[in-house]
PDB file of C-alpha atoms in Angstrom:
ATOM      1  CA  UNK A  24      28.058  28.103  50.792  1.00 56.00           C
ATOM      2  CA  UNK A  25      26.346  25.304  52.713  1.00 60.00           C
ATOM      3  CA  UNK A  26      23.087  27.129  52.575  1.00 61.00           C
ATOM      4  CA  UNK A  27      23.337  27.377  48.794  1.00 62.00           C
ATOM      5  CA  UNK A  28      24.036  23.621  48.494  1.00 64.00           C
ATOM      6  CA  UNK A  29      21.161  22.701  50.743  1.00 68.00           C
ATOM      7  CA  UNK A  30      18.831  25.023  48.842  1.00 68.00           C
ATOM      8  CA  UNK A  31      19.927  23.473  45.500  1.00 65.00           C
ATOM      9  CA  UNK A  32      19.513  19.983  46.967  1.00 67.00           C
ATOM     10  CA  UNK A  33      16.008  20.832  48.163  1.00 66.00           C
ATOM     11  CA  UNK A  34      15.020  22.151  44.724  1.00 63.00           C
ATOM     12  CA  UNK A  35      16.396  19.038  43.036  1.00 63.00           C
ATOM     13  CA  UNK A  36      14.373  16.785  45.318  1.00 64.00           C
ATOM     14  CA  UNK A  37      11.261  18.845  44.710  1.00 61.00           C
ATOM     15  CA  UNK A  38      11.463  18.664  40.901  1.00 60.00           C
ATOM     16  CA  UNK A  39      12.724  15.118  40.347  1.00 59.00           C
ATOM     17  CA  UNK A  40      10.205  12.368  39.823  1.00 57.00           C
ATOM     18  CA  UNK A  41      10.172   8.885  41.264  1.00 60.00           C
ATOM     19  CA  UNK A  42      10.085   7.180  37.849  1.00 61.00           C
ATOM     20  CA  UNK A  43       6.434   7.820  36.935  1.00 62.00           C
ATOM     21  CA  UNK A  44       5.204   9.600  33.852  1.00 62.00           C
ATOM     22  CA  UNK A  45       5.144  13.344  33.976  1.00 70.00           C
ATOM     23  CA  UNK A  46       2.293  15.415  32.639  1.00 72.00           C
ATOM     24  CA  UNK A  47       4.330  16.503  29.618  1.00 78.00           C
ATOM     25  CA  UNK A  48       5.045  12.898  28.612  1.00 78.00           C
ATOM     26  CA  UNK A  49       1.371  11.977  28.967  1.00 79.00           C
ATOM     27  CA  UNK A  50       0.315  14.926  26.794  1.00 85.00           C
ATOM     28  CA  UNK A  51       2.823  13.909  24.111  1.00 86.00           C
ATOM     29  CA  UNK A  52       1.482  10.366  24.077  1.00 87.00           C
ATOM     30  CA  UNK A  53      -2.157  11.493  23.946  1.00 87.00           C
ATOM     31  CA  UNK A  54      -1.450  14.010  21.172  1.00 90.00           C
ATOM     32  CA  UNK A  55       0.279  11.356  19.064  1.00 89.00           C
ATOM     33  CA  UNK A  56      -2.568   8.939  19.664  1.00 88.00           C
ATOM     34  CA  UNK A  57      -5.137  11.580  18.720  1.00 85.00           C
ATOM     35  CA  UNK A  58      -3.373  12.354  15.423  1.00 81.00           C
ATOM     36  CA  UNK A  59      -3.177   8.653  14.612  1.00 79.00           C
ATOM     37  CA  UNK A  60      -6.889   8.113  15.269  1.00 78.00           C
ATOM     38  CA  UNK A  61      -7.883  11.186  13.249  1.00 74.00           C
ATOM     39  CA  UNK A  62      -5.698  10.110  10.324  1.00 69.00           C
ATOM     40  CA  UNK A  63      -7.247   6.657  10.408  1.00 63.00           C
ATOM     41  CA  UNK A  64     -10.797   8.018  10.262  1.00 59.00           C
ATOM     42  CA  UNK A  65     -10.108  10.684   7.654  1.00 53.00           C
ATOM     43  CA  UNK A  66      -8.387   8.489   5.082  1.00 50.00           C
ATOM     44  CA  UNK A  67     -11.022   5.989   4.071  1.00 49.00           C
ATOM     45  CA  UNK A  68     -10.580   3.343   1.401  1.00 50.00           C
ATOM     46  CA  UNK A  69      -7.431   1.650   0.252  1.00 51.00           C
ATOM     47  CA  UNK A  70      -4.084   3.421   0.183  1.00 52.00           C
ATOM     48  CA  UNK A  71      -2.049   2.987  -2.982  1.00 59.00           C
ATOM     49  CA  UNK A  72       1.562   3.927  -3.456  1.00 62.00           C
ATOM     50  CA  UNK A  73       2.841   3.540  -6.998  1.00 65.00           C
ATOM     51  CA  UNK A  74       6.361   2.172  -7.390  1.00 69.00           C
ATOM     52  CA  UNK A  75       9.193   4.535  -8.355  1.00 71.00           C
ATOM     53  CA  UNK A  76       9.048   5.480 -12.018  1.00 69.00           C
ATOM     54  CA  UNK A  77       5.261   5.208 -12.325  1.00 70.00           C
ATOM     55  CA  UNK A  78       3.351   8.447 -12.744  1.00 66.00           C
ATOM     56  CA  UNK A  79      -0.356   7.727 -12.468  1.00 64.00           C
ATOM     57  CA  UNK A  80      -2.704   9.561 -14.836  1.00 65.00           C
ATOM     58  CA  UNK A  81      -5.148  12.110 -13.427  1.00 65.00           C
ATOM     59  CA  UNK A  82      -8.897  11.609 -13.579  1.00 61.00           C
ATOM     60  CA  UNK A  83     -12.157  12.663 -11.998  1.00 64.00           C
ATOM     61  CA  UNK A  84     -12.821   9.550  -9.968  1.00 61.00           C
ATOM     62  CA  UNK A  85     -15.527   9.068  -7.358  1.00 64.00           C
ATOM     63  CA  UNK A  86     -15.201   5.363  -6.496  1.00 60.00           C
ATOM     64  CA  UNK A  87     -13.141   4.228  -3.542  1.00 58.00           C
ATOM     65  CA  UNK A  88     -10.390   1.640  -3.959  1.00 56.00           C
ATOM     66  CA  UNK A  89     -10.767  -1.925  -2.738  1.00 60.00           C
ATOM     67  CA  UNK A  90      -8.180  -4.467  -1.665  1.00 69.00           C
ATOM     68  CA  UNK A  91      -6.896  -6.176  -4.777  1.00 78.00           C
ATOM     69  CA  UNK A  92      -3.944  -7.667  -6.622  1.00 86.00           C
ATOM     70  CA  UNK A  93      -1.806  -4.784  -7.878  1.00 87.00           C
ATOM     71  CA  UNK A  94       0.088  -4.893 -11.169  1.00 90.00           C
ATOM     72  CA  UNK A  95       2.317  -1.893 -11.866  1.00 89.00           C
ATOM     73  CA  UNK A  96       3.597  -0.982 -15.328  1.00 90.00           C
ATOM     74  CA  UNK A  97       6.336   1.555 -15.916  1.00 87.00           C
ATOM     75  CA  UNK A  98       8.287   2.222 -19.123  1.00 87.00           C
ATOM     76  CA  UNK A  99      10.563  -0.786 -18.606  1.00 89.00           C
ATOM     77  CA  UNK A 100       9.016  -3.371 -16.255  1.00 90.00           C
ATOM     78  CA  UNK A 101       5.795  -5.105 -15.282  1.00 92.00           C
ATOM     79  CA  UNK A 102       5.731  -5.459 -11.488  1.00 89.00           C
ATOM     80  CA  UNK A 103       3.448  -7.531  -9.272  1.00 90.00           C
ATOM     81  CA  UNK A 104       3.712  -7.759  -5.509  1.00 83.00           C
ATOM     82  CA  UNK A 105       6.755  -5.518  -5.471  1.00 83.00           C
ATOM     83  CA  UNK A 106       8.854  -7.769  -7.704  1.00 88.00           C
ATOM     84  CA  UNK A 107       9.603  -7.579 -11.408  1.00 91.00           C
ATOM     85  CA  UNK A 108       7.611 -10.163 -13.345  1.00 92.00           C
ATOM     86  CA  UNK A 109       8.453  -9.272 -16.946  1.00 92.00           C
ATOM     87  CA  UNK A 110       9.794  -6.434 -19.027  1.00 91.00           C
ATOM     88  CA  UNK A 111       7.719  -4.308 -21.336  1.00 91.00           C
ATOM     89  CA  UNK A 112      10.105  -5.168 -24.166  1.00 92.00           C
ATOM     90  CA  UNK A 113       9.451  -8.915 -23.630  1.00 91.00           C
ATOM     91  CA  UNK A 114       5.691  -8.329 -23.589  1.00 90.00           C
ATOM     92  CA  UNK A 115       5.779  -6.344 -26.824  1.00 91.00           C
ATOM     93  CA  UNK A 116       8.153  -8.798 -28.574  1.00 91.00           C
ATOM     94  CA  UNK A 117       5.447 -11.438 -29.073  1.00 89.00           C
ATOM     95  CA  UNK A 118       2.185 -11.183 -30.969  1.00 89.00           C
ATOM     96  CA  UNK A 119       0.490 -13.291 -28.295  1.00 91.00           C
ATOM     97  CA  UNK A 120      -1.763 -11.392 -25.885  1.00 91.00           C
ATOM     98  CA  UNK A 121      -0.916 -13.584 -22.877  1.00 93.00           C
ATOM     99  CA  UNK A 122       2.151 -12.569 -20.846  1.00 93.00           C
ATOM    100  CA  UNK A 123       3.402 -15.953 -19.556  1.00 91.00           C
ATOM    101  CA  UNK A 124       5.468 -14.830 -16.521  1.00 92.00           C
ATOM    102  CA  UNK A 125       2.615 -12.609 -15.328  1.00 93.00           C
ATOM    103  CA  UNK A 126       0.133 -15.469 -15.836  1.00 93.00           C
ATOM    104  CA  UNK A 127       2.290 -17.727 -13.657  1.00 93.00           C
ATOM    105  CA  UNK A 128       2.459 -15.133 -10.881  1.00 93.00           C
ATOM    106  CA  UNK A 129      -1.321 -14.569 -11.087  1.00 91.00           C
ATOM    107  CA  UNK A 130      -1.923 -18.313 -10.780  1.00 92.00           C
ATOM    108  CA  UNK A 131       0.131 -18.307  -7.555  1.00 90.00           C
ATOM    109  CA  UNK A 132      -1.835 -15.336  -6.216  1.00 88.00           C
ATOM    110  CA  UNK A 133      -5.165 -16.950  -7.118  1.00 88.00           C
ATOM    111  CA  UNK A 134      -4.307 -20.218  -5.400  1.00 87.00           C
ATOM    112  CA  UNK A 135      -3.139 -18.302  -2.319  1.00 85.00           C
ATOM    113  CA  UNK A 136      -6.417 -16.332  -2.243  1.00 83.00           C
ATOM    114  CA  UNK A 137      -8.425 -19.566  -2.570  1.00 83.00           C
ATOM    115  CA  UNK A 138      -6.455 -21.173   0.259  1.00 84.00           C
ATOM    116  CA  UNK A 139      -7.045 -18.184   2.549  1.00 81.00           C
ATOM    117  CA  UNK A 140     -10.770 -18.217   1.735  1.00 79.00           C
ATOM    118  CA  UNK A 141     -10.927 -21.945   2.462  1.00 82.00           C
ATOM    119  CA  UNK A 142      -9.184 -21.487   5.820  1.00 83.00           C
ATOM    120  CA  UNK A 143     -11.627 -18.728   6.714  1.00 79.00           C
ATOM    121  CA  UNK A 144     -14.487 -21.059   5.850  1.00 80.00           C
ATOM    122  CA  UNK A 145     -15.942 -18.852   3.099  1.00 74.00           C
ATOM    123  CA  UNK A 146     -18.262 -20.852   0.883  1.00 69.00           C
ATOM    124  CA  UNK A 147     -18.985 -18.230  -1.745  1.00 65.00           C
ATOM    125  CA  UNK A 148     -16.695 -17.476  -4.665  1.00 67.00           C
ATOM    126  CA  UNK A 149     -13.881 -15.116  -3.701  1.00 65.00           C
ATOM    127  CA  UNK A 150     -14.081 -11.792  -5.543  1.00 70.00           C
ATOM    128  CA  UNK A 151     -10.852 -11.433  -7.461  1.00 81.00           C
ATOM    129  CA  UNK A 152     -10.104  -7.811  -8.077  1.00 86.00           C
ATOM    130  CA  UNK A 153      -7.038  -6.466  -9.845  1.00 88.00           C
ATOM    131  CA  UNK A 154      -5.720  -2.917  -9.978  1.00 87.00           C
ATOM    132  CA  UNK A 155      -3.343  -1.740 -12.667  1.00 88.00           C
ATOM    133  CA  UNK A 156      -1.001   1.087 -11.735  1.00 85.00           C
ATOM    134  CA  UNK A 157       0.046   2.086 -15.232  1.00 84.00           C
ATOM    135  CA  UNK A 158       2.341   4.986 -15.982  1.00 81.00           C
ATOM    136  CA  UNK A 159       0.560   7.746 -17.898  1.00 82.00           C
ATOM    137  CA  UNK A 160       2.940   7.299 -20.856  1.00 85.00           C
ATOM    138  CA  UNK A 161       2.801   3.522 -21.428  1.00 87.00           C
ATOM    139  CA  UNK A 162       1.726   2.050 -24.751  1.00 89.00           C
ATOM    140  CA  UNK A 163      -1.877   0.909 -24.999  1.00 91.00           C
ATOM    141  CA  UNK A 164      -0.748  -2.438 -26.395  1.00 92.00           C
ATOM    142  CA  UNK A 165       1.079  -3.230 -23.115  1.00 92.00           C
ATOM    143  CA  UNK A 166      -1.985  -2.266 -21.103  1.00 91.00           C
ATOM    144  CA  UNK A 167      -4.143  -4.425 -23.375  1.00 92.00           C
ATOM    145  CA  UNK A 168      -1.887  -7.471 -22.891  1.00 93.00           C
ATOM    146  CA  UNK A 169      -1.821  -7.035 -19.100  1.00 92.00           C
ATOM    147  CA  UNK A 170      -5.623  -6.709 -18.986  1.00 93.00           C
ATOM    148  CA  UNK A 171      -6.040  -9.802 -21.171  1.00 94.00           C
ATOM    149  CA  UNK A 172      -3.656 -11.797 -18.954  1.00 93.00           C
ATOM    150  CA  UNK A 173      -5.494 -10.686 -15.808  1.00 92.00           C
ATOM    151  CA  UNK A 174      -8.882 -11.643 -17.254  1.00 92.00           C
ATOM    152  CA  UNK A 175      -7.786 -15.053 -18.529  1.00 91.00           C
ATOM    153  CA  UNK A 176      -6.172 -15.935 -15.190  1.00 90.00           C
ATOM    154  CA  UNK A 177      -9.197 -15.419 -12.975  1.00 87.00           C
ATOM    155  CA  UNK A 178      -9.125 -11.672 -12.300  1.00 89.00           C
ATOM    156  CA  UNK A 179     -12.012 -10.339 -14.410  1.00 88.00           C
ATOM    157  CA  UNK A 180     -12.680  -7.229 -12.305  1.00 87.00           C
ATOM    158  CA  UNK A 181      -9.959  -4.794 -13.339  1.00 88.00           C
ATOM    159  CA  UNK A 182      -9.521  -1.216 -12.133  1.00 85.00           C
ATOM    160  CA  UNK A 183      -7.052   1.394 -13.290  1.00 83.00           C
ATOM    161  CA  UNK A 184      -5.385   3.407 -10.520  1.00 79.00           C
ATOM    162  CA  UNK A 185      -5.468   7.155 -11.151  1.00 73.00           C
ATOM    163  CA  UNK A 186      -4.821  10.312  -9.191  1.00 71.00           C
ATOM    164  CA  UNK A 187      -7.881  12.410  -8.470  1.00 66.00           C
ATOM    165  CA  UNK A 188      -7.901  15.796 -10.140  1.00 67.00           C
ATOM    166  CA  UNK A 189      -8.110  18.669  -7.731  1.00 58.00           C
TER     167      UNK A 189
END
């Protein structure tokens, strides 16, 4: 019985570590790091995730996305920066092309972009790009009003986010 205990004790001492990393742990870390680096190099351009309820239209697109202000439009709301700015019903209720709550939010974004550019010491005009993530089934009139509001509030370069056809 003693011999069995001493043999078990000897095996435990042989296979226990002194707190350092084992080879298996190191391989796990390196594998995770490798997948992260490969994913970073493979996915070039800007990543866009439409908000829930927005189904982007499909298109044959070749241009990469750039960092920009994102305005999302679903069947009920107009969303900018993850928060609801206006409703589609409110936008369609007036004959005016300008959507006032969206214009106010764009003014805030523009002043923030100008302040960041000033702090960086950039002397040239900051390129103001806007991307519209519009649901495939929205009315054209809503899209037209959002585009007009973007243009009149200092975001003349407008892109429409689409899913690439396979």
